PDB file of C-alpha atoms in Angstrom:
ATOM      1  CA  MET A 809      16.287  39.924  31.038  1.00  0.00           C
ATOM      2  CA  THR A 810      19.296  40.493  28.638  1.00  0.00           C
ATOM      3  CA  SER A 811      22.198  42.359  30.344  1.00  0.00           C
ATOM      4  CA  ALA A 812      22.915  45.721  28.741  1.00  0.00           C
ATOM      5  CA  LYS A 813      26.873  44.618  27.676  1.00  0.00           C
ATOM      6  CA  ASN A 814      25.198  42.073  25.446  1.00  0.00           C
ATOM      7  CA  ILE A 815      22.937  43.365  23.063  1.00  0.00           C
ATOM      8  CA  GLN A 816      24.280  44.022  19.330  1.00  0.00           C
ATOM      9  CA  LEU A 817      21.941  46.082  16.768  1.00  0.00           C
ATOM     10  CA  VAL A 818      22.718  45.598  13.293  1.00  0.00           C
ATOM     11  CA  GLU A 819      21.208  48.695  11.213  1.00  0.00           C
ATOM     12  CA  CYS A 820      20.883  47.428   7.533  1.00  0.00           C
ATOM     13  CA  PRO A 821      20.665  49.850   5.218  1.00  0.00           C
ATOM     14  CA  ARG A 822      20.944  47.340   2.569  1.00  0.00           C
ATOM     15  CA  ASP A 823      17.871  45.461   3.491  1.00  0.00           C
ATOM     16  CA  ALA A 824      16.161  48.898   3.127  1.00  0.00           C
ATOM     17  CA  MET A 825      17.721  49.485  -0.186  1.00  0.00           C
ATOM     18  CA  GLN A 826      18.010  46.198  -1.747  1.00  0.00           C
ATOM     19  CA  GLY A 827      13.963  46.290  -3.132  1.00  0.00           C
ATOM     20  CA  TRP A 828      13.422  50.095  -3.420  1.00  0.00           C
ATOM     21  CA  LYS A 829      11.829  50.877  -6.918  1.00  0.00           C
ATOM     22  CA  HIS A 830      14.643  53.399  -8.208  1.00  0.00           C
ATOM     23  CA  PHE A 831      18.598  53.075  -8.302  1.00  0.00           C
ATOM     24  CA  ILE A 832      19.888  54.536  -5.391  1.00  0.00           C
ATOM     25  CA  PRO A 833      23.118  56.189  -6.846  1.00  0.00           C
ATOM     26  CA  THR A 834      26.714  55.484  -5.676  1.00  0.00           C
ATOM     27  CA  GLU A 835      27.703  58.028  -4.205  1.00  0.00           C
ATOM     28  CA  GLN A 836      24.231  58.809  -1.912  1.00  0.00           C
ATOM     29  CA  LYS A 837      24.756  55.098  -0.445  1.00  0.00           C
ATOM     30  CA  VAL A 838      28.270  56.055   0.475  1.00  0.00           C
ATOM     31  CA  GLU A 839      27.105  59.126   2.487  1.00  0.00           C
ATOM     32  CA  TYR A 840      24.213  57.492   3.933  1.00  0.00           C
ATOM     33  CA  ILE A 841      26.533  54.316   5.156  1.00  0.00           C
ATOM     34  CA  ASN A 842      29.076  56.811   6.027  1.00  0.00           C
ATOM     35  CA  SER A 843      26.887  58.355   8.606  1.00  0.00           C
ATOM     36  CA  LEU A 844      25.395  55.530   9.366  1.00  0.00           C
ATOM     37  CA  LEU A 845      29.166  54.205  11.181  1.00  0.00           C
ATOM     38  CA  GLN A 846      28.981  57.091  13.107  1.00  0.00           C
ATOM     39  CA  VAL A 847      25.877  56.462  14.999  1.00  0.00           C
ATOM     40  CA  GLY A 848      27.322  53.611  17.439  1.00  0.00           C
ATOM     41  CA  PHE A 849      25.957  50.366  16.069  1.00  0.00           C
ATOM     42  CA  HIS A 850      27.566  47.226  16.545  1.00  0.00           C
ATOM     43  CA  THR A 851      27.480  46.117  12.927  1.00  0.00           C
ATOM     44  CA  ILE A 852      26.108  47.552   9.618  1.00  0.00           C
ATOM     45  CA  ASP A 853      24.855  45.093   7.027  1.00  0.00           C
ATOM     46  CA  PHE A 854      25.582  47.279   3.865  1.00  0.00           C
ATOM     47  CA  GLY A 855      25.846  45.436   0.817  1.00  0.00           C
ATOM     48  CA  SER A 856      25.881  42.078  -0.971  1.00  0.00           C
ATOM     49  CA  PHE A 857      27.428  40.437  -3.539  1.00  0.00           C
ATOM     50  CA  VAL A 858      25.320  38.623  -5.407  1.00  0.00           C
ATOM     51  CA  SER A 859      23.748  38.682  -9.060  1.00  0.00           C
ATOM     52  CA  PRO A 860      22.866  42.158  -9.957  1.00  0.00           C
ATOM     53  CA  LYS A 861      20.008  40.228 -12.222  1.00  0.00           C
ATOM     54  CA  ALA A 862      18.888  39.218  -8.790  1.00  0.00           C
ATOM     55  CA  ILE A 863      19.083  42.520  -6.932  1.00  0.00           C
ATOM     56  CA  PRO A 864      20.333  45.339  -9.201  1.00  0.00           C
ATOM     57  CA  GLN A 865      20.369  47.735  -6.427  1.00  0.00           C
ATOM     58  CA  MET A 866      23.113  45.671  -5.101  1.00  0.00           C
ATOM     59  CA  ALA A 867      25.555  46.030  -8.287  1.00  0.00           C
ATOM     60  CA  ASP A 868      27.794  48.514  -6.910  1.00  0.00           C
ATOM     61  CA  THR A 869      28.278  47.323  -3.530  1.00  0.00           C
ATOM     62  CA  ALA A 870      31.899  47.115  -4.305  1.00  0.00           C
ATOM     63  CA  ASP A 871      32.371  50.257  -5.239  1.00  0.00           C
ATOM     64  CA  VAL A 872      30.463  51.229  -2.175  1.00  0.00           C
ATOM     65  CA  LEU A 873      32.908  49.685  -0.117  1.00  0.00           C
ATOM     66  CA  LYS A 874      36.196  51.544  -0.872  1.00  0.00           C
ATOM     67  CA  LYS A 875      34.540  54.679   0.080  1.00  0.00           C
ATOM     68  CA  LEU A 876      33.205  53.783   3.259  1.00  0.00           C
ATOM     69  CA  HIS A 877      35.100  55.651   5.678  1.00  0.00           C
ATOM     70  CA  TYR A 878      35.102  52.145   8.809  1.00  0.00           C
ATOM     71  CA  ALA A 879      38.245  52.788  10.135  1.00  0.00           C
ATOM     72  CA  ASP A 880      37.211  55.956  12.140  1.00  0.00           C
ATOM     73  CA  SER A 881      34.141  54.050  13.510  1.00  0.00           C
ATOM     74  CA  GLY A 882      33.398  51.333  16.231  1.00  0.00           C
ATOM     75  CA  SER A 883      30.954  49.323  13.753  1.00  0.00           C
ATOM     76  CA  ALA A 884      31.923  46.485  11.759  1.00  0.00           C
ATOM     77  CA  LEU A 885      30.681  45.666   8.336  1.00  0.00           C
ATOM     78  CA  LEU A 886      28.855  42.741   6.987  1.00  0.00           C
ATOM     79  CA  SER A 887      27.603  41.203   3.535  1.00  0.00           C
ATOM     80  CA  ILE A 888      25.509  39.263   2.300  1.00  0.00           C
ATOM     81  CA  VAL A 889      26.277  36.127  -0.207  1.00  0.00           C
ATOM     82  CA  ALA A 890      24.142  33.619  -1.221  1.00  0.00           C
ATOM     83  CA  ASN A 891      26.689  31.229  -3.132  1.00  0.00           C
ATOM     84  CA  LEU A 892      30.502  30.293  -2.935  1.00  0.00           C
ATOM     85  CA  ARG A 893      31.692  32.689  -5.647  1.00  0.00           C
ATOM     86  CA  GLY A 894      29.735  35.766  -4.053  1.00  0.00           C
ATOM     87  CA  ALA A 895      31.642  34.843  -0.893  1.00  0.00           C
ATOM     88  CA  GLU A 896      35.243  34.509  -2.371  1.00  0.00           C
ATOM     89  CA  GLU A 897      34.745  37.807  -3.278  1.00  0.00           C
ATOM     90  CA  ALA A 898      33.379  39.452  -0.207  1.00  0.00           C
ATOM     91  CA  VAL A 899      36.357  37.724   1.825  1.00  0.00           C
ATOM     92  CA  SER A 900      39.139  39.190   0.198  1.00  0.00           C
ATOM     93  CA  TYR A 901      38.075  42.617   1.258  1.00  0.00           C
ATOM     94  CA  ASN A 902      39.647  43.280   4.759  1.00  0.00           C
ATOM     95  CA  GLU A 903      37.320  45.604   5.496  1.00  0.00           C
ATOM     96  CA  ILE A 904      34.152  43.207   6.043  1.00  0.00           C
ATOM     97  CA  SER A 905      34.429  42.084   8.867  1.00  0.00           C
ATOM     98  CA  TYR A 906      30.961  39.258   8.646  1.00  0.00           C
ATOM     99  CA  LEU A 907      29.364  37.203   5.395  1.00  0.00           C
ATOM    100  CA  GLY A 908      26.013  36.629   6.063  1.00  0.00           C
ATOM    101  CA  PHE A 909      24.283  33.763   4.423  1.00  0.00           C
ATOM    102  CA  PRO A 910      20.818  33.384   4.174  1.00  0.00           C
ATOM    103  CA  PHE A 911      19.570  29.737   4.883  1.00  0.00           C
ATOM    104  CA  SER A 912      15.834  29.047   5.074  1.00  0.00           C
ATOM    105  CA  LEU A 913      13.989  27.084   7.145  1.00  0.00           C
ATOM    106  CA  SER A 914      11.135  26.496   4.122  1.00  0.00           C
ATOM    107  CA  PRO A 915      12.387  24.329   1.511  1.00  0.00           C
ATOM    108  CA  THR A 916      10.037  26.214  -0.661  1.00  0.00           C
ATOM    109  CA  PHE A 917      11.556  29.799   0.099  1.00  0.00           C
ATOM    110  CA  GLN A 918      15.186  28.361  -0.065  1.00  0.00           C
ATOM    111  CA  LEU A 919      15.212  27.619  -3.556  1.00  0.00           C
ATOM    112  CA  ARG A 920      13.328  30.215  -4.198  1.00  0.00           C
ATOM    113  CA  ASN A 921      15.632  32.822  -2.463  1.00  0.00           C
ATOM    114  CA  THR A 922      19.247  31.172  -3.658  1.00  0.00           C
ATOM    115  CA  ASN A 923      18.029  28.679  -6.089  1.00  0.00           C
ATOM    116  CA  SER A 924      19.540  25.688  -4.009  1.00  0.00           C
ATOM    117  CA  THR A 925      17.876  23.443  -2.299  1.00  0.00           C
ATOM    118  CA  MET A 926      18.583  22.613   1.578  1.00  0.00           C
ATOM    119  CA  GLU A 927      21.054  19.754   1.136  1.00  0.00           C
ATOM    120  CA  GLU A 928      22.762  22.113  -1.070  1.00  0.00           C
ATOM    121  CA  SER A 929      22.311  24.802   0.833  1.00  0.00           C
ATOM    122  CA  VAL A 930      24.271  23.119   4.110  1.00  0.00           C
ATOM    123  CA  LYS A 931      26.979  22.449   1.617  1.00  0.00           C
ATOM    124  CA  ARG A 932      27.520  25.941   0.860  1.00  0.00           C
ATOM    125  CA  VAL A 933      27.386  27.007   4.439  1.00  0.00           C
ATOM    126  CA  GLU A 934      30.225  24.511   4.764  1.00  0.00           C
ATOM    127  CA  GLU A 935      32.296  25.907   2.009  1.00  0.00           C
ATOM    128  CA  ILE A 936      31.543  29.715   2.861  1.00  0.00           C
ATOM    129  CA  GLN A 937      32.594  28.842   6.602  1.00  0.00           C
ATOM    130  CA  ASN A 938      35.634  27.658   5.623  1.00  0.00           C
ATOM    131  CA  LEU A 939      36.156  30.539   3.636  1.00  0.00           C
ATOM    132  CA  CYS A 940      35.470  32.547   7.019  1.00  0.00           C
ATOM    133  CA  VAL A 941      37.559  30.867   8.907  1.00  0.00           C
ATOM    134  CA  ASN A 942      40.963  30.980   6.306  1.00  0.00           C
ATOM    135  CA  HIS A 943      40.036  34.692   5.932  1.00  0.00           C
ATOM    136  CA  ASN A 944      39.349  35.810   9.602  1.00  0.00           C
ATOM    137  CA  LYS A 945      35.885  36.477   8.938  1.00  0.00           C
ATOM    138  CA  LYS A 946      33.034  35.450  11.002  1.00  0.00           C
ATOM    139  CA  LEU A 947      29.944  34.305   9.394  1.00  0.00           C
ATOM    140  CA  VAL A 948      25.975  35.365  10.312  1.00  0.00           C
ATOM    141  CA  VAL A 949      24.000  32.595   8.949  1.00  0.00           C
ATOM    142  CA  TYR A 950      19.955  33.671   8.950  1.00  0.00           C
ATOM    143  CA  LEU A 951      17.773  31.617   9.434  1.00  0.00           C
ATOM    144  CA  SER A 952      15.147  32.870   6.713  1.00  0.00           C
ATOM    145  CA  MET A 953      11.773  31.898   7.318  1.00  0.00           C
ATOM    146  CA  GLY A 954      12.615  31.802  11.214  1.00  0.00           C
ATOM    147  CA  PHE A 955       8.964  31.721  12.637  1.00  0.00           C
ATOM    148  CA  GLY A 956       7.088  29.971  10.005  1.00  0.00           C
ATOM    149  CA  ASN A 957       6.187  30.174   6.513  1.00  0.00           C
ATOM    150  CA  PRO A 958       3.364  30.930   3.525  1.00  0.00           C
ATOM    151  CA  TYR A 959       3.964  28.078   1.626  1.00  0.00           C
ATOM    152  CA  GLY A 960       2.686  25.126   3.864  1.00  0.00           C
ATOM    153  CA  ASP A 961       5.947  23.823   4.452  1.00  0.00           C
ATOM    154  CA  ALA A 962       6.546  22.031   7.898  1.00  0.00           C
ATOM    155  CA  TYR A 963       7.693  24.886  10.646  1.00  0.00           C
ATOM    156  CA  THR A 964       8.049  22.663  14.226  1.00  0.00           C
ATOM    157  CA  GLN A 965      10.537  22.678  17.043  1.00  0.00           C
ATOM    158  CA  GLU A 966      12.265  19.437  15.062  1.00  0.00           C
ATOM    159  CA  VAL A 967      12.447  21.389  12.540  1.00  0.00           C
ATOM    160  CA  LEU A 968      14.099  24.528  13.872  1.00  0.00           C
ATOM    161  CA  LEU A 969      16.563  22.261  16.084  1.00  0.00           C
ATOM    162  CA  LEU A 970      17.491  20.195  13.164  1.00  0.00           C
ATOM    163  CA  TRP A 971      18.469  22.938  11.178  1.00  0.00           C
ATOM    164  CA  ALA A 972      20.405  25.355  13.562  1.00  0.00           C
ATOM    165  CA  ASP A 973      22.002  22.121  14.613  1.00  0.00           C
ATOM    166  CA  GLU A 974      23.215  21.284  11.294  1.00  0.00           C
ATOM    167  CA  MET A 975      24.676  24.869  11.113  1.00  0.00           C
ATOM    168  CA  VAL A 976      26.140  25.091  14.893  1.00  0.00           C
ATOM    169  CA  GLN A 977      27.961  21.290  13.948  1.00  0.00           C
ATOM    170  CA  ARG A 978      29.596  23.391  10.955  1.00  0.00           C
ATOM    171  CA  GLY A 979      31.113  26.152  13.331  1.00  0.00           C
ATOM    172  CA  ILE A 980      28.768  28.735  13.224  1.00  0.00           C
ATOM    173  CA  THR A 981      28.476  31.123  16.387  1.00  0.00           C
ATOM    174  CA  ILE A 982      25.979  33.411  15.278  1.00  0.00           C
ATOM    175  CA  LEU A 983      22.608  32.574  14.664  1.00  0.00           C
ATOM    176  CA  SER A 984      19.728  35.075  13.572  1.00  0.00           C
ATOM    177  CA  LEU A 985      15.808  34.309  13.075  1.00  0.00           C
ATOM    178  CA  ALA A 986      14.476  36.240  10.423  1.00  0.00           C
ATOM    179  CA  ASP A 987      10.905  36.949  10.286  1.00  0.00           C
ATOM    180  CA  THR A 988      11.308  37.452   6.206  1.00  0.00           C
ATOM    181  CA  VAL A 989       7.595  38.166   5.509  1.00  0.00           C
ATOM    182  CA  GLY A 990       6.518  39.366   8.826  1.00  0.00           C
ATOM    183  CA  LEU A 991       4.483  36.298  10.163  1.00  0.00           C
ATOM    184  CA  ALA A 992       5.794  36.241  13.625  1.00  0.00           C
ATOM    185  CA  THR A 993       3.551  36.608  16.556  1.00  0.00           C
ATOM    186  CA  PRO A 994       5.348  37.358  20.083  1.00  0.00           C
ATOM    187  CA  ALA A 995       4.505  34.084  21.091  1.00  0.00           C
ATOM    188  CA  GLN A 996       6.405  32.682  17.825  1.00  0.00           C
ATOM    189  CA  ILE A 997       9.426  34.573  18.457  1.00  0.00           C
ATOM    190  CA  SER A 998       9.384  33.239  22.406  1.00  0.00           C
ATOM    191  CA  PHE A 999       8.802  30.125  21.459  1.00  0.00           C
ATOM    192  CA  ALA A1000      11.847  29.926  18.832  1.00  0.00           C
ATOM    193  CA  LEU A1001      14.222  31.934  20.951  1.00  0.00           C
ATOM    194  CA  ASN A1002      13.286  29.584  24.278  1.00  0.00           C
ATOM    195  CA  THR A1003      14.028  26.817  21.861  1.00  0.00           C
ATOM    196  CA  LEU A1004      17.561  28.015  20.658  1.00  0.00           C
ATOM    197  CA  ILE A1005      18.983  29.960  23.024  1.00  0.00           C
ATOM    198  CA  PRO A1006      19.160  27.150  26.267  1.00  0.00           C
ATOM    199  CA  LYS A1007      19.926  24.696  23.530  1.00  0.00           C
ATOM    200  CA  TYR A1008      23.176  26.614  22.281  1.00  0.00           C
ATOM    201  CA  PRO A1009      24.751  28.787  25.051  1.00  0.00           C
ATOM    202  CA  ASP A1010      27.978  29.340  23.221  1.00  0.00           C
ATOM    203  CA  THR A1011      25.951  30.858  20.160  1.00  0.00           C
ATOM    204  CA  THR A1012      25.054  34.000  19.665  1.00  0.00           C
ATOM    205  CA  ILE A1013      20.880  34.002  18.557  1.00  0.00           C
ATOM    206  CA  GLY A1014      19.897  37.347  17.311  1.00  0.00           C
ATOM    207  CA  VAL A1015      16.870  38.139  15.231  1.00  0.00           C
ATOM    208  CA  HIS A1016      15.834  40.245  12.147  1.00  0.00           C
ATOM    209  CA  LEU A1017      12.201  41.157  12.647  1.00  0.00           C
ATOM    210  CA  HIS A1018      10.142  43.140  10.509  1.00  0.00           C
ATOM    211  CA  SER A1019       6.888  44.730  11.749  1.00  0.00           C
ATOM    212  CA  THR A1020       4.295  46.702  11.396  1.00  0.00           C
ATOM    213  CA  PRO A1021       3.561  50.288  13.473  1.00  0.00           C
ATOM    214  CA  PHE A1022       1.005  48.389  15.401  1.00  0.00           C
ATOM    215  CA  ASN A1023       3.118  45.362  16.382  1.00  0.00           C
ATOM    216  CA  TRP A1024       6.863  46.033  17.064  1.00  0.00           C
ATOM    217  CA  LYS A1025       6.842  46.797  20.462  1.00  0.00           C
ATOM    218  CA  GLU A1026       5.091  43.325  21.476  1.00  0.00           C
ATOM    219  CA  LYS A1027       7.404  41.585  19.237  1.00  0.00           C
ATOM    220  CA  LEU A1028      10.285  43.259  20.380  1.00  0.00           C
ATOM    221  CA  GLU A1029       9.844  42.604  24.482  1.00  0.00           C
ATOM    222  CA  ALA A1030       9.304  38.995  23.405  1.00  0.00           C
ATOM    223  CA  ALA A1031      12.743  38.796  21.866  1.00  0.00           C
ATOM    224  CA  VAL A1032      14.386  40.378  24.683  1.00  0.00           C
ATOM    225  CA  ASN A1033      12.410  39.130  27.011  1.00  0.00           C
ATOM    226  CA  ALA A1034      13.481  35.662  25.841  1.00  0.00           C
ATOM    227  CA  GLY A1035      16.954  36.505  26.294  1.00  0.00           C
ATOM    228  CA  CYS A1036      18.005  37.644  22.942  1.00  0.00           C
ATOM    229  CA  THR A1037      21.342  39.272  22.165  1.00  0.00           C
ATOM    230  CA  ARG A1038      21.407  40.519  19.025  1.00  0.00           C
ATOM    231  CA  ILE A1039      19.005  42.777  16.697  1.00  0.00           C
ATOM    232  CA  ASP A1040      18.550  43.920  13.287  1.00  0.00           C
ATOM    233  CA  GLY A1041      16.562  46.818  12.210  1.00  0.00           C
ATOM    234  CA  ALA A1042      16.898  49.671   9.731  1.00  0.00           C
ATOM    235  CA  LEU A1043      15.945  53.409   9.923  1.00  0.00           C
ATOM    236  CA  LYS A1044      12.398  54.175   9.559  1.00  0.00           C
ATOM    237  CA  GLY A1045      11.107  50.610   9.053  1.00  0.00           C
ATOM    238  CA  ILE A1046      12.134  50.927   5.156  1.00  0.00           C
ATOM    239  CA  GLY A1047      12.614  47.421   3.385  1.00  0.00           C
ATOM    240  CA  GLY A1048      12.284  43.984   3.029  1.00  0.00           C
ATOM    241  CA  CYS A1049      12.929  40.871   1.107  1.00  0.00           C
ATOM    242  CA  PRO A1050      12.081  40.994  -2.890  1.00  0.00           C
ATOM    243  CA  MET A1051      11.917  37.310  -3.063  1.00  0.00           C
ATOM    244  CA  ALA A1052       9.402  36.765  -0.509  1.00  0.00           C
ATOM    245  CA  GLN A1053       6.040  38.085  -1.332  1.00  0.00           C
ATOM    246  CA  ASP A1054       4.786  41.287  -3.307  1.00  0.00           C
ATOM    247  CA  ASP A1055       2.984  42.686  -0.356  1.00  0.00           C
ATOM    248  CA  LEU A1056       6.419  43.246   1.868  1.00  0.00           C
ATOM    249  CA  VAL A1057       6.350  43.824   5.768  1.00  0.00           C
ATOM    250  CA  GLY A1058       8.594  46.464   6.327  1.00  0.00           C
ATOM    251  CA  ASN A1059      11.566  46.085   8.535  1.00  0.00           C
ATOM    252  CA  MET A1060      11.440  47.274  12.038  1.00  0.00           C
ATOM    253  CA  ASN A1061      11.906  50.716  12.852  1.00  0.00           C
ATOM    254  CA  MET A1062      15.795  51.273  14.246  1.00  0.00           C
ATOM    255  CA  GLU A1063      14.975  54.337  15.967  1.00  0.00           C
ATOM    256  CA  TRP A1064      11.986  52.717  17.909  1.00  0.00           C
ATOM    257  CA  ILE A1065      14.272  49.559  18.900  1.00  0.00           C
ATOM    258  CA  ILE A1066      17.220  52.385  20.478  1.00  0.00           C
ATOM    259  CA  GLY A1067      14.619  54.016  22.185  1.00  0.00           C
ATOM    260  CA  TYR A1068      12.948  51.268  24.181  1.00  0.00           C
ATOM    261  CA  LEU A1069      16.383  49.742  24.709  1.00  0.00           C
ATOM    262  CA  GLN A1070      17.183  52.966  25.909  1.00  0.00           C
ATOM    263  CA  GLU A1071      14.114  53.116  28.492  1.00  0.00           C
ATOM    264  CA  GLN A1072      15.007  49.517  29.239  1.00  0.00           C
ATOM    265  CA  GLY A1073      19.108  50.381  30.277  1.00  0.00           C
ATOM    266  CA  LEU A1074      19.898  48.046  27.627  1.00  0.00           C
ATOM    267  CA  VAL A1075      21.596  50.161  25.157  1.00  0.00           C
ATOM    268  CA  LYS A1076      24.195  53.093  25.067  1.00  0.00           C
ATOM    269  CA  ASN A1077      26.636  54.899  23.301  1.00  0.00           C
ATOM    270  CA  ILE A1078      24.317  55.897  20.953  1.00  0.00           C
ATOM    271  CA  ASN A1079      25.057  58.897  19.233  1.00  0.00           C
ATOM    272  CA  GLU A1080      22.081  60.766  18.912  1.00  0.00           C
ATOM    273  CA  ALA A1081      23.444  63.575  16.826  1.00  0.00           C
ATOM    274  CA  ALA A1082      24.745  61.145  14.085  1.00  0.00           C
ATOM    275  CA  LEU A1083      21.451  59.294  14.446  1.00  0.00           C
ATOM    276  CA  GLU A1084      18.954  62.408  13.789  1.00  0.00           C
ATOM    277  CA  LYS A1085      21.193  63.365  10.547  1.00  0.00           C
ATOM    278  CA  CYS A1086      21.037  59.753   9.702  1.00  0.00           C
ATOM    279  CA  LEU A1087      16.783  60.103   9.959  1.00  0.00           C
ATOM    280  CA  ASP A1088      16.913  62.999   8.216  1.00  0.00           C
ATOM    281  CA  MET A1089      19.023  61.953   5.278  1.00  0.00           C
ATOM    282  CA  SER A1090      17.075  58.618   5.285  1.00  0.00           C
ATOM    283  CA  SER A1091      13.920  61.147   4.474  1.00  0.00           C
ATOM    284  CA  ARG A1092      15.956  62.320   1.280  1.00  0.00           C
ATOM    285  CA  ILE A1093      16.949  58.930   0.002  1.00  0.00           C
ATOM    286  CA  PHE A1094      13.661  56.839   0.380  1.00  0.00           C
ATOM    287  CA  VAL A1095      11.525  58.914  -1.421  1.00  0.00           C
TER     288      VAL A1095
END
């Protein structure tokens, strides 16, 4: 069982917002993320420096960032990037501690999501990692389609280890397995984590799980029992990857994750009043 002091909770308003049907005003994003910064999360995945044509909801990420009160929060800020240009912009901001890059274990989805082959994406990781080192940032590589894919691309233990090893060899110290379309079963989550965690003891292995109200607990238990030390979610389970498929399975509800981990004694220092305020705000934003 994972020890309490090692659990890192990552709240993902960016993932909740990016596929939303109408543009969320910048000031509303700012107010919401500033409130999330008071809850006690390890990291806030707040925005992305990607093409506004691909993800128009994130076109105002730089404007949002300028108005965040991150200095009086214990939470770090993470931004998603998909290429070197986006990474160069992201590392220019002192406020950002982490960059996240989606590297899919599915060649089909990698091309679809970042318009690059697996080999081209490995080179991107290397270039972005060098930028991060030179600007005192950390790169989180999300192994998307991390538990299988709907495209028929090969997914085996060998595939998982091959690409994880490519990342670790390039200095990546945080990997997060993403259940991009909600396909993963508890057994698959256990399999993937039990494959990677013993192999890379000096690497933080996390999960970014999508789920329904009927399977979230079994998935979360599988991750925790396998020794996962980093868990992503989004309040009210809103969001999902708009590049994946039409019928999205939402993010795992962060309030459920918090409740479960508190019952197990695995997370502390959550500001309950701030959390309730954020839940109330989300009900008004995501309508």
